[in-house]
Coordinates of C-alpha atoms in Angstrom, one line a residue:
Chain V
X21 CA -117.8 307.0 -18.6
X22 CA -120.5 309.1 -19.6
X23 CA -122.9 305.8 -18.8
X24 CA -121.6 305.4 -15.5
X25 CA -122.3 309.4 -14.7
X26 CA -126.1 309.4 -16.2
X27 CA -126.1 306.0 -13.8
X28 CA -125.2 307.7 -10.8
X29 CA -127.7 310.9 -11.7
X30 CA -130.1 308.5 -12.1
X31 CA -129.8 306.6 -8.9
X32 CA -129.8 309.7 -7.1
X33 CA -132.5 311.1 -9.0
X34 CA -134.3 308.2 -7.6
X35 CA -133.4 308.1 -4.2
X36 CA -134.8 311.9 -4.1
X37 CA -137.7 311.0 -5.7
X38 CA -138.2 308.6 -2.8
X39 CA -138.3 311.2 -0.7
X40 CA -141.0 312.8 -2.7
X41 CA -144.9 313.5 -0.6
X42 CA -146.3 311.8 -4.2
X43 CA -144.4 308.5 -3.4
X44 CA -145.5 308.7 0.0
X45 CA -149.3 308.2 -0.8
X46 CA -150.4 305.5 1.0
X47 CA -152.1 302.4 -0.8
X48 CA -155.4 301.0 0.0
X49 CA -155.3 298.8 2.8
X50 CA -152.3 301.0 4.8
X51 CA -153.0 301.0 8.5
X52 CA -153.0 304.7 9.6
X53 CA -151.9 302.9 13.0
X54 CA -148.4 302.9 11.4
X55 CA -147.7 306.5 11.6
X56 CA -148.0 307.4 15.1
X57 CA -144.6 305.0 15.2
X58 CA -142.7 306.8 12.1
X59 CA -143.7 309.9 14.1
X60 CA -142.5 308.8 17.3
X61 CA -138.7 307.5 15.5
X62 CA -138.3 311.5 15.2
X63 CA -139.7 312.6 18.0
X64 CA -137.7 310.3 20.4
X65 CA -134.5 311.3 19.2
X66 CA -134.8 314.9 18.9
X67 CA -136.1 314.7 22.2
X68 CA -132.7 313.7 23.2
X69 CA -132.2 317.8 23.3
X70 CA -134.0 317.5 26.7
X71 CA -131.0 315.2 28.2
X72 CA -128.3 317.5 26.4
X73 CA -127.1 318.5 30.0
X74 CA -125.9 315.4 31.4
X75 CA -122.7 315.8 28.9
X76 CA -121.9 319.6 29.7
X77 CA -120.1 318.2 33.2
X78 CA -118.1 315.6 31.7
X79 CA -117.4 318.4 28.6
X80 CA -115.6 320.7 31.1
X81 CA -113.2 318.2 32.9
X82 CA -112.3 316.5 28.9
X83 CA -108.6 318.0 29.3
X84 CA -108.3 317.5 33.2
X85 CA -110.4 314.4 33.1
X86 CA -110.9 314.1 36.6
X87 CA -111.4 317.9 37.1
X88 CA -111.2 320.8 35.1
X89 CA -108.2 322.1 34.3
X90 CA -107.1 325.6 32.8
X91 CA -108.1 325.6 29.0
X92 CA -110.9 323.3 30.0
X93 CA -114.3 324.5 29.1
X94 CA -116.9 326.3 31.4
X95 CA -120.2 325.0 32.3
X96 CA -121.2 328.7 31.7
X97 CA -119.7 328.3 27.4
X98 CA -121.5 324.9 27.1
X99 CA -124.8 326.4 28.4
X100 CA -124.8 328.3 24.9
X101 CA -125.0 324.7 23.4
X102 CA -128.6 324.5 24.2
X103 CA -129.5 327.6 24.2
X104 CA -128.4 328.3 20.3
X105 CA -130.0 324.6 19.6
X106 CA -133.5 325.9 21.0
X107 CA -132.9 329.3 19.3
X108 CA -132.4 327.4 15.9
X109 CA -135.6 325.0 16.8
X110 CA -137.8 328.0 16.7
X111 CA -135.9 329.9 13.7
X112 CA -136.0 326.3 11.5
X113 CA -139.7 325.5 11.8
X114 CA -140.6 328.8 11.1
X115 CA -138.5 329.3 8.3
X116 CA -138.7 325.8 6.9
X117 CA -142.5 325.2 8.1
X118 CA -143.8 325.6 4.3
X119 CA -141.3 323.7 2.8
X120 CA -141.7 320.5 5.3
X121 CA -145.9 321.4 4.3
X122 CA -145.2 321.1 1.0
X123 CA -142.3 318.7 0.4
X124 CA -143.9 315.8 2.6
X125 CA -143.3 314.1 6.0
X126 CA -140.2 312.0 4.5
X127 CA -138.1 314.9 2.8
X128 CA -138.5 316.4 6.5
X129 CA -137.8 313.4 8.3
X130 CA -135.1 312.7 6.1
X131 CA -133.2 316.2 6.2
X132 CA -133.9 315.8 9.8
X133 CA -132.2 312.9 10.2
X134 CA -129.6 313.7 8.1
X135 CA -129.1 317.0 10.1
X136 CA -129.2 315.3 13.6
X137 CA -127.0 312.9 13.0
X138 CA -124.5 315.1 11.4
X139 CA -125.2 317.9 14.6
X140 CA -123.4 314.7 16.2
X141 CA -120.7 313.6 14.3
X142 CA -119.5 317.1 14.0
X143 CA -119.5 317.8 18.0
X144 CA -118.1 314.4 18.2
X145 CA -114.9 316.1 15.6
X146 CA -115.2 319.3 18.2
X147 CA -114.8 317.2 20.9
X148 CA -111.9 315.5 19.6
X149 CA -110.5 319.0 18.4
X150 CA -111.1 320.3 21.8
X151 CA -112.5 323.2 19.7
X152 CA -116.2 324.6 21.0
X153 CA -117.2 326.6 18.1
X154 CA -117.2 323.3 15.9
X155 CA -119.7 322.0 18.7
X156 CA -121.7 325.2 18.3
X157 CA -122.1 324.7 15.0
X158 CA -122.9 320.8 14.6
X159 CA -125.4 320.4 18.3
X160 CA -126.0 324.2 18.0
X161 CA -127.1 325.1 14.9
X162 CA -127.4 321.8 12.7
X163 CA -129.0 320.0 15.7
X164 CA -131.1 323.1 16.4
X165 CA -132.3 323.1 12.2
X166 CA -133.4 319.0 12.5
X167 CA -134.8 319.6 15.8
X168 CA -137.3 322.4 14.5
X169 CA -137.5 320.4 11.3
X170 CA -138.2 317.5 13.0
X171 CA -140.6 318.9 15.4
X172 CA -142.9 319.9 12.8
X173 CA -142.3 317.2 10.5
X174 CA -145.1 314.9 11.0
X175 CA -147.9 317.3 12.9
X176 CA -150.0 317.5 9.6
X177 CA -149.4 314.2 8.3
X178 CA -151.0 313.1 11.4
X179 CA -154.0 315.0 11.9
X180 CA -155.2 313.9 8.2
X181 CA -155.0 310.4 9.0
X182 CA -157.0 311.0 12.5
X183 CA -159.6 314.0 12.0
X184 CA -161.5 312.0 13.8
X185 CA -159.1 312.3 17.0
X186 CA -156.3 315.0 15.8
X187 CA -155.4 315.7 19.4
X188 CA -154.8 312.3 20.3
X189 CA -152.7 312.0 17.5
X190 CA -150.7 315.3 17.9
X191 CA -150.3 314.3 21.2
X192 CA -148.6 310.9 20.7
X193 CA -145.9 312.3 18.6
X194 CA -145.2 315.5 20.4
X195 CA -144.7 312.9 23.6
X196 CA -142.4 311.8 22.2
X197 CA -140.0 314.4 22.2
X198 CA -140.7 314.3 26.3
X199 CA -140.2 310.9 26.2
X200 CA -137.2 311.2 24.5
X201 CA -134.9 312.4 27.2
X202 CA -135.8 309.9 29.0
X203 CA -134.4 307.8 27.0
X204 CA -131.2 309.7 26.1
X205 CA -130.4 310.8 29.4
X206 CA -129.5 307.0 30.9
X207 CA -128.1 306.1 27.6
X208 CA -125.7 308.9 27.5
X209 CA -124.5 308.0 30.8
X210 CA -123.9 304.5 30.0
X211 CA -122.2 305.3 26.9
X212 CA -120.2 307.6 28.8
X213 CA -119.0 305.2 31.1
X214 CA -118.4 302.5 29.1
X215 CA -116.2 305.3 26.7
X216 CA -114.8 306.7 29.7
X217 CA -111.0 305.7 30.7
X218 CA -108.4 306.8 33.2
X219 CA -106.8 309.2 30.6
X220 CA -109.6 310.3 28.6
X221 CA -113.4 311.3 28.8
X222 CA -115.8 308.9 26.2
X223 CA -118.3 312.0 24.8
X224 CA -116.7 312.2 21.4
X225 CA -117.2 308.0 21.5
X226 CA -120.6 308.7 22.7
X227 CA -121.8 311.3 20.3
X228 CA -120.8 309.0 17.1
X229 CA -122.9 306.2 18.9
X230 CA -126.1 308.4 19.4
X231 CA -125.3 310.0 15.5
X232 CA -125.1 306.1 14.4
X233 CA -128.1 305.0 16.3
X234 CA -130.4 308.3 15.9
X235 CA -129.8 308.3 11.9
X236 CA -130.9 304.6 12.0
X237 CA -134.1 304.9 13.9
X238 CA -134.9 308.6 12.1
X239 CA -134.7 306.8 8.7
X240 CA -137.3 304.2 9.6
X241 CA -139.6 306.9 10.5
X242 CA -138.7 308.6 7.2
X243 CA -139.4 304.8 5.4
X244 CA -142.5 303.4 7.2
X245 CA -144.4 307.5 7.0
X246 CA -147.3 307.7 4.3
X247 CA -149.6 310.6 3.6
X248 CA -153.3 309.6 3.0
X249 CA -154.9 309.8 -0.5
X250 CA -156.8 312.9 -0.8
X251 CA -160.1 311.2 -1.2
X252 CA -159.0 309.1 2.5
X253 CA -161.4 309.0 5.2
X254 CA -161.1 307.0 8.4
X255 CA -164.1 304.4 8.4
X256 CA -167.4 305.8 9.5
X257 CA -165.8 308.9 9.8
X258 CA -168.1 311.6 8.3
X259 CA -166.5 314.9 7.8
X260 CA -168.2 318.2 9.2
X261 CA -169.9 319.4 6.2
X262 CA -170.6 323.1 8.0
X263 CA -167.9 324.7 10.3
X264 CA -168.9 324.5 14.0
X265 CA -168.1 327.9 16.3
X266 CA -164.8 327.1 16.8
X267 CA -163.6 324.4 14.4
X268 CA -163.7 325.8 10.5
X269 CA -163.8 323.2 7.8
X270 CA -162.0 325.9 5.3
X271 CA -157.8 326.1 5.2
X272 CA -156.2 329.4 5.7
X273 CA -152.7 329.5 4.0
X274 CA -149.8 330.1 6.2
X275 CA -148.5 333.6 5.0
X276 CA -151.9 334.6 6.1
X277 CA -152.5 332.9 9.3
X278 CA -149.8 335.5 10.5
X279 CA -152.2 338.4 9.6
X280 CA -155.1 337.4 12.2
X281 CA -155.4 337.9 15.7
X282 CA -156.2 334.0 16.5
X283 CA -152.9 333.2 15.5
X284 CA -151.2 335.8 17.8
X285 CA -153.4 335.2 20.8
X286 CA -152.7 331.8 21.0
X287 CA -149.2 332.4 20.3
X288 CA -149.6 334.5 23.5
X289 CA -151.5 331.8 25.2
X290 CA -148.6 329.1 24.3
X291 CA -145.3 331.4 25.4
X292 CA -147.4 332.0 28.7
X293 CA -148.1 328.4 29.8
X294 CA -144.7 327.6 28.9
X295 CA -143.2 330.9 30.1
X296 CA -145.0 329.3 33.3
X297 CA -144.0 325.8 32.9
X298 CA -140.5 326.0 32.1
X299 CA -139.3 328.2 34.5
X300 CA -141.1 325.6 37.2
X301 CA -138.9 322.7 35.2
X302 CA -135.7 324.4 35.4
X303 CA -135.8 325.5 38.9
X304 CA -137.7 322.2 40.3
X305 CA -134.5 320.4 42.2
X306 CA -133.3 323.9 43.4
X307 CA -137.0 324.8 44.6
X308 CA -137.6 322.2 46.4
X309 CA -134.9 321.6 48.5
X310 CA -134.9 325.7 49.5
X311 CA -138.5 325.5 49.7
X312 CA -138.7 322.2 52.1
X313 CA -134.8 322.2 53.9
X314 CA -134.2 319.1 55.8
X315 CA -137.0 317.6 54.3
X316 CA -136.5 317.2 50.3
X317 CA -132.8 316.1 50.5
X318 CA -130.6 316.3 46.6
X319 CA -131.4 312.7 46.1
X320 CA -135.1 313.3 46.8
X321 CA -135.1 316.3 44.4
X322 CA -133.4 314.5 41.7
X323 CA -136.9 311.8 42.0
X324 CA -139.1 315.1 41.9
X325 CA -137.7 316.0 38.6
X326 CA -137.3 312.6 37.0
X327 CA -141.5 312.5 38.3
X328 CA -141.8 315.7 36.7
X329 CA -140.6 314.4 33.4
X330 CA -142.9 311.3 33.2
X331 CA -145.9 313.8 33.9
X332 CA -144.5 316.2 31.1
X333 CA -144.3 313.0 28.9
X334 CA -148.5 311.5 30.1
X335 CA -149.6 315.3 30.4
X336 CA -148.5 315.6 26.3
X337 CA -150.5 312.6 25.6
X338 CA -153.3 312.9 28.3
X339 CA -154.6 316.3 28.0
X340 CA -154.3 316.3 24.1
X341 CA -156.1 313.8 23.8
X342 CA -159.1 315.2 26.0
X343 CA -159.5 318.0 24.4
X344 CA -160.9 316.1 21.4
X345 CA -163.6 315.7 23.9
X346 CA -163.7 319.1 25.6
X347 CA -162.8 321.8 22.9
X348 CA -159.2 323.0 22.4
X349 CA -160.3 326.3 24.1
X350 CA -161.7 324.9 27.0
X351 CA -158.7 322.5 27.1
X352 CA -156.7 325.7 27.6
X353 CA -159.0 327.6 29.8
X354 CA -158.3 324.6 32.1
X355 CA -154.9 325.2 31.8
X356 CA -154.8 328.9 32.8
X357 CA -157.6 328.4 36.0
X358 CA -156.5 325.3 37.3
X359 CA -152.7 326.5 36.8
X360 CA -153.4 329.9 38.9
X361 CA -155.0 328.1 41.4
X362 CA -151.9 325.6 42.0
X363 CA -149.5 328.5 41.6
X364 CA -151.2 330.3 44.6
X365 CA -150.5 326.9 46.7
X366 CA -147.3 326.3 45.9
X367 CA -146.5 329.1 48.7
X368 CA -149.0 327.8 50.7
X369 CA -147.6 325.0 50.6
X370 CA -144.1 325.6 51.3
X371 CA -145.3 327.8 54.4
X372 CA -147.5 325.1 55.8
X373 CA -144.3 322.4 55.3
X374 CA -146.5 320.4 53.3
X375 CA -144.1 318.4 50.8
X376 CA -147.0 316.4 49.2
X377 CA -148.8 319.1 48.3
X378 CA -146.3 320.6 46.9
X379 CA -145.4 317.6 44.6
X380 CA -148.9 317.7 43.7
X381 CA -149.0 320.8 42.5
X382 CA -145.9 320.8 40.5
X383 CA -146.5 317.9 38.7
X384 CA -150.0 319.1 37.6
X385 CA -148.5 322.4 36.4
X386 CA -145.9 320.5 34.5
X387 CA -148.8 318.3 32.9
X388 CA -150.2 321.1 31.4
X389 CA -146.9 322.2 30.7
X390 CA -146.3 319.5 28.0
X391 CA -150.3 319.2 27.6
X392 CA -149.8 323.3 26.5
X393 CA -147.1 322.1 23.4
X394 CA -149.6 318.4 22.5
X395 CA -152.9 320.4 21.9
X396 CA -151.9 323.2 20.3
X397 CA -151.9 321.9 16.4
X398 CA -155.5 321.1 17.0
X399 CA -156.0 324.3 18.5
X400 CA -154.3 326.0 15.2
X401 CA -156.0 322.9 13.0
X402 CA -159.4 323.8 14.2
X403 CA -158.7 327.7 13.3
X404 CA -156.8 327.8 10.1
X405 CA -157.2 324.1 9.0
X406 CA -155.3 321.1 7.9
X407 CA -153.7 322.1 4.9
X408 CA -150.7 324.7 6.4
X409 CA -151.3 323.8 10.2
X410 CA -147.6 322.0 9.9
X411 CA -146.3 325.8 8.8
X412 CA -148.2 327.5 11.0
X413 CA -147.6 325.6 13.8
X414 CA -143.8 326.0 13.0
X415 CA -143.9 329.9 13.1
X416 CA -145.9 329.4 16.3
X417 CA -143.1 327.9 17.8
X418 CA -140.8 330.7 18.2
X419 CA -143.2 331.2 21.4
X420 CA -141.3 328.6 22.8
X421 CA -138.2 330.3 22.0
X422 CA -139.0 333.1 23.4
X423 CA -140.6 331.6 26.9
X424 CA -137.2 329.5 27.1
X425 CA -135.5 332.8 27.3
X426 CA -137.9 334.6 29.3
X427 CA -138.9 331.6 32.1
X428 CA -135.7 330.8 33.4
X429 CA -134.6 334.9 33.9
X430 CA -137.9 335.6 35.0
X431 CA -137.3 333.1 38.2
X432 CA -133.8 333.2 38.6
X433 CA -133.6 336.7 38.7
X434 CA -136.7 337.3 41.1
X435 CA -135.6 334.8 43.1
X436 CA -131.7 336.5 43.4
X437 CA -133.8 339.9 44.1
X438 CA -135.9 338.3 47.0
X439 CA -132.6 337.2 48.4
X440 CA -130.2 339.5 48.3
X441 CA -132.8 341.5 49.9
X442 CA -133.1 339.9 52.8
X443 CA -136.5 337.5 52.1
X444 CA -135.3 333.8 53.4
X445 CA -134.8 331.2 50.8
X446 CA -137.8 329.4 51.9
X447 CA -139.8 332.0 50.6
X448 CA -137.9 333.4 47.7
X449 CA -139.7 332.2 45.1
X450 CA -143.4 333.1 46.4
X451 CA -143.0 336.6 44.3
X452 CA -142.5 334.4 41.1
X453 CA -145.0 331.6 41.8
X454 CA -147.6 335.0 42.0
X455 CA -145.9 336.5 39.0
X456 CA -146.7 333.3 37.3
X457 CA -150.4 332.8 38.2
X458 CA -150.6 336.5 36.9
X459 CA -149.5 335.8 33.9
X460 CA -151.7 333.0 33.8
X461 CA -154.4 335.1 34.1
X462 CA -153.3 337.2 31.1
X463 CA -153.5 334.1 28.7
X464 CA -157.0 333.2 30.2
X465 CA -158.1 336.6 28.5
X466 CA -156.2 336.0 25.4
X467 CA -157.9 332.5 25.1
X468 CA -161.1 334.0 25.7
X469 CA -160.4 336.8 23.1
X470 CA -160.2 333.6 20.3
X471 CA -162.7 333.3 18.0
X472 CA -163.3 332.2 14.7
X473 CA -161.1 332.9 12.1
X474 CA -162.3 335.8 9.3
X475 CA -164.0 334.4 6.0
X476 CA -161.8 336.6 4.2
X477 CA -158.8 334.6 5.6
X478 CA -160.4 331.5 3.9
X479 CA -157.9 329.9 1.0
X480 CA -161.5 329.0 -0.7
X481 CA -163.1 332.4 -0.2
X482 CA -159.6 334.4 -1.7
X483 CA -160.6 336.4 -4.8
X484 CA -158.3 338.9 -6.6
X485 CA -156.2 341.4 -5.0
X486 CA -157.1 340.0 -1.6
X487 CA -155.4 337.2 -1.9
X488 CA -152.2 336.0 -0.3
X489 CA -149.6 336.5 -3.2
X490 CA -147.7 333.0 -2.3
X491 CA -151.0 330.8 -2.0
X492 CA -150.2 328.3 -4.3
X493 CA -153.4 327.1 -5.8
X494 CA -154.4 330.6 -6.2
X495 CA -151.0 332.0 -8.0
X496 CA -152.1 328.5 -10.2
Chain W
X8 CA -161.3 299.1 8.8
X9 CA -158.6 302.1 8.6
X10 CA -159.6 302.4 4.8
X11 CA -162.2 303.5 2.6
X12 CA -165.1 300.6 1.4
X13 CA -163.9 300.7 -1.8
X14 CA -159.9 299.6 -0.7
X15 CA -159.2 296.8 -2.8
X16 CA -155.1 296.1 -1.4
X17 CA -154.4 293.9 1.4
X18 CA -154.5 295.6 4.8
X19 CA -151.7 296.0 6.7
X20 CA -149.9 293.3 8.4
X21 CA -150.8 293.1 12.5
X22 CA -147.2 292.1 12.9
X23 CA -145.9 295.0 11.1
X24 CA -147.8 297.2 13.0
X25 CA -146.2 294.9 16.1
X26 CA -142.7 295.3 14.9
X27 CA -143.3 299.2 14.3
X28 CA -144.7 299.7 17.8
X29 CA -142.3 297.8 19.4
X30 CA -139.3 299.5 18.1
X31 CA -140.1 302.9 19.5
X32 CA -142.0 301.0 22.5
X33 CA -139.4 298.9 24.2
X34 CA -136.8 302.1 24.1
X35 CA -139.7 304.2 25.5
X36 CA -140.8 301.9 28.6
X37 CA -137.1 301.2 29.1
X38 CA -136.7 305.3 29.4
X39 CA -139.7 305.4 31.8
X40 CA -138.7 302.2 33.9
X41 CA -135.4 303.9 34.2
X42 CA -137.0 307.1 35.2
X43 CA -139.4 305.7 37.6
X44 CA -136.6 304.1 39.4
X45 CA -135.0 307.1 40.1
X46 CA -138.4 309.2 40.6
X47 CA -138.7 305.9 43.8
X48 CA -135.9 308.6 45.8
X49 CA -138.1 311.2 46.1
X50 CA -140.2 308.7 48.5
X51 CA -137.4 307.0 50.9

């Protein structure tokens, strides 16, 4: 008996230790070519959060099943869904961002999996229950934890196995979570409809599938990750021996990343081009057809945002992956200039009746939109360095939080304003397209305001009392 | 070539690297395809 328990420990004992950064040094001869696709098994299926909304109107008729019916839930309860999920993304990575540093990409993407698929299974039981708070808590808050553990899971892995292109790499993962609806959103449907019978609605069916199929393709991400040896270098790669302006070759810890201005102005800089950019996304198919009536019909709308998508998806890859070439500053100065400029057309545009230029224009913004969330752990890699940049860029996160709050009001509600005070639909959202180029403007500043980080920040430089009380190698 | 000069171990398989980028490929071009499809309305 007692064998059989010491057994057991020791199996599990072992299957934790698999999960362990030391056993996922990579061996001489491992093709740094492999991570981008462990990185891309998480990021495609948390990216399923983006697709979340094609279940809330089949979730409000699952008593009346072909409408709603009294007791059935309202679109305005499952809205919270999301909205406690994208809370809990930006509460998780910063709260778990050291841990995921320090325990390794496969502990992360592990508990990530584990928490995903679980999020499922137990909306799948609320769904079944008919019970919301249950769905709350598995999608809301357990999905919410693996999506911001997930998120951030393989950010620094990947930028030590491509210093020489860290934005490249940054930006193949982090399109994958654009990519990932995508995905999810036909998939869902099709589950759905194959679930779906004349007495009963197939989401729980579907939810167990996508918890069956996410946990499988999560786990070989967790299995096929490596971190490089210390001593790694890509092949003809030759490290910066001196820091350049605006690249430092030293590592800041996280604790005190917080405590310099870099780290909030480009927080500033991120919730503004998203602030910018999501309140664009939301409001796209609604936009457009008030914007253009007669001549961007529903259907047409529906193309503009599924466009939109695949230029949030390129624009992650695209424009983090330039900015190797062009700076991370200047990648953002872009951003904010060329952004202001196409928010001052869009009314232009709409006045003029000119529907391609309008299309234009919104899928640049929404390039730079996802290009905004792809280049900014170089941006915070060249400030504070590779070492905490996965922490970091967790607690940098909640800027998205916050801009997912702030976008959508901030149009919605001007828009309602402009309306109900008499400005014609057409033109209701010119007020916010300016309000947006304005606070474009403010994060040009704030990007210009970045500079190098202080050598006092430096983990290296960190003598006595000066230094952060949690940085581990100097508490050794 | 992704390792130091002094690697010793035998490099990574190209079909493993196939297999890898294949599995979160396919899914990913299907998802665009899909997408692309639809995004077509937006021009009849």
């Amino acid at each position: 008996m007692t064998t059989t328990v010491n057994s057991a420990r020791n199996d599990s004992r072992s299957m934790l230790a698999f999960l362990d950064r030391s056993h996922t040094i990579a061996k001489p001869g491992y093709s740094r070519w492999l991570v981008p696709p462990a990185a891309l098994c998480v990021h495609l299926c948390i990216g399923q959060a983006y697709a979340f909304s094609v279940f809330n109107l089949p979730m409000t008729k699952l008593l009346g099943i072909s409408q709603s019916a009294p007791g059935d839930w309202k679109l305005t309860e499952l809205g919270w869904i999301f909205s406690i999920a994208m809370a809990m993304l930006g509460i998780s990575s910063a709260l778990f961002g050291r841990w995921v540093e320090e325990g390794g990409p496969r502990k992360a993407m592990f508990t990530a999996g584990c928490l995903w698929a679980g999020g499922f299974l137990l909306s799948a039981i609320g769904v079944y229950l008919h019970n919301l708070w249950i769905i709350y808590l598995g999608y809301g808050f357990f999905g919410g934890m693996a999506l911001g553990i997930g998120y951030i899971s393989p950010v620094s892995t990947l930028m030590k196995w491509f210093p020489d292109r860290p934005g490249m790499a940054t930006g193949m993962a982090i399109m994958g979570f654009g990519g990932g609806a995508l995905v999810a959103s036909p998939l869902s449907v099709w589950l759905m409809s194959r679930f779906t019978t004349a007495t009963h609605v197939g989401v729980m069916e579907s939810f167990v599938v996508l918890a069956c199929g996410y946990f499988v393709f999560m786990m070989v991400g967790a299995t096929i990750v490596r971190v490089p040896a210390d001593d790694w270098k890509p092949e003809g790669y030759v490290p910066a021996k001196a820091a350049t302006k605006l690249v430092t070759t030293n590592d800041v810890y996280v604790y005190d990343a917080v405590k310099t201005p870099q780290f909030w102005l480009i927080w500033v800089v991120l919730f503004l081009n998203t602030t910018a950019g999501i309140g664009v996304l939301g409001q796209a198919s609604a936009m457009s057809q008030e914007m253009f009536p007669g001549h961007i019909t529903p259907i047409a709308a529906a193309g503009l945002v599924g466009l939109m998508s695949l230029f949030n998806m390129g624009g992650r890859f695209s424009w983090a992956s330039l900015s190797d070439y062009i700076g991370r500053r200047n990648t953002y100065f872009v951003f904010m200039t060329l952004g202001f400029l196409l928010y001052i057309t869009v009314p232009y545009a709409g006045g003029s009746g000119n529907v391609v230029l309008f299309v234009c224009c919104f899928l640049i913004i929404v390039s730079m939109y996802g290009g905004g969330f792809s280049t900014v752990p170089a941006y915070l890699r060249d400030m504070f360095g590779t070492r905490y940049v996965g922490a970091i860029h967790g607690i940098l996160l909640t800027a998205w939080s916050a801009a997912g709050i702030v976008g959508p009001v901030l149009i919605n509600y001007i828009r309602e304003y402009n309306v109900t005070h008499g400005v014609p639909k057409a033109q209701a959202y010119n007020t916010t397209m300016y309000i947006m180029a304005g606070l474009l403007v403010i994060g040009f500043l704030a990007n210009l305001c970045v500079r190098a980080v202080n050598k006092k920040y430096h983990m290296a430089a960190q003598t006595g009392a000066g230094m952060g009380a949690l940085a581990p190698e100097t508490a050794a | 070539m992704m390792q130091t000069p002094n690697a010793t171990s035998a490099p990574t398989p190209t079909i493993k690297l196939a297999l890898a980028w294949s599995f979160v490929g396919i899914p990913l071009l299907a998802g665009v395809a899909q997408t692309l499809i639809n995004a077509m309305k937006l021009f009849q």
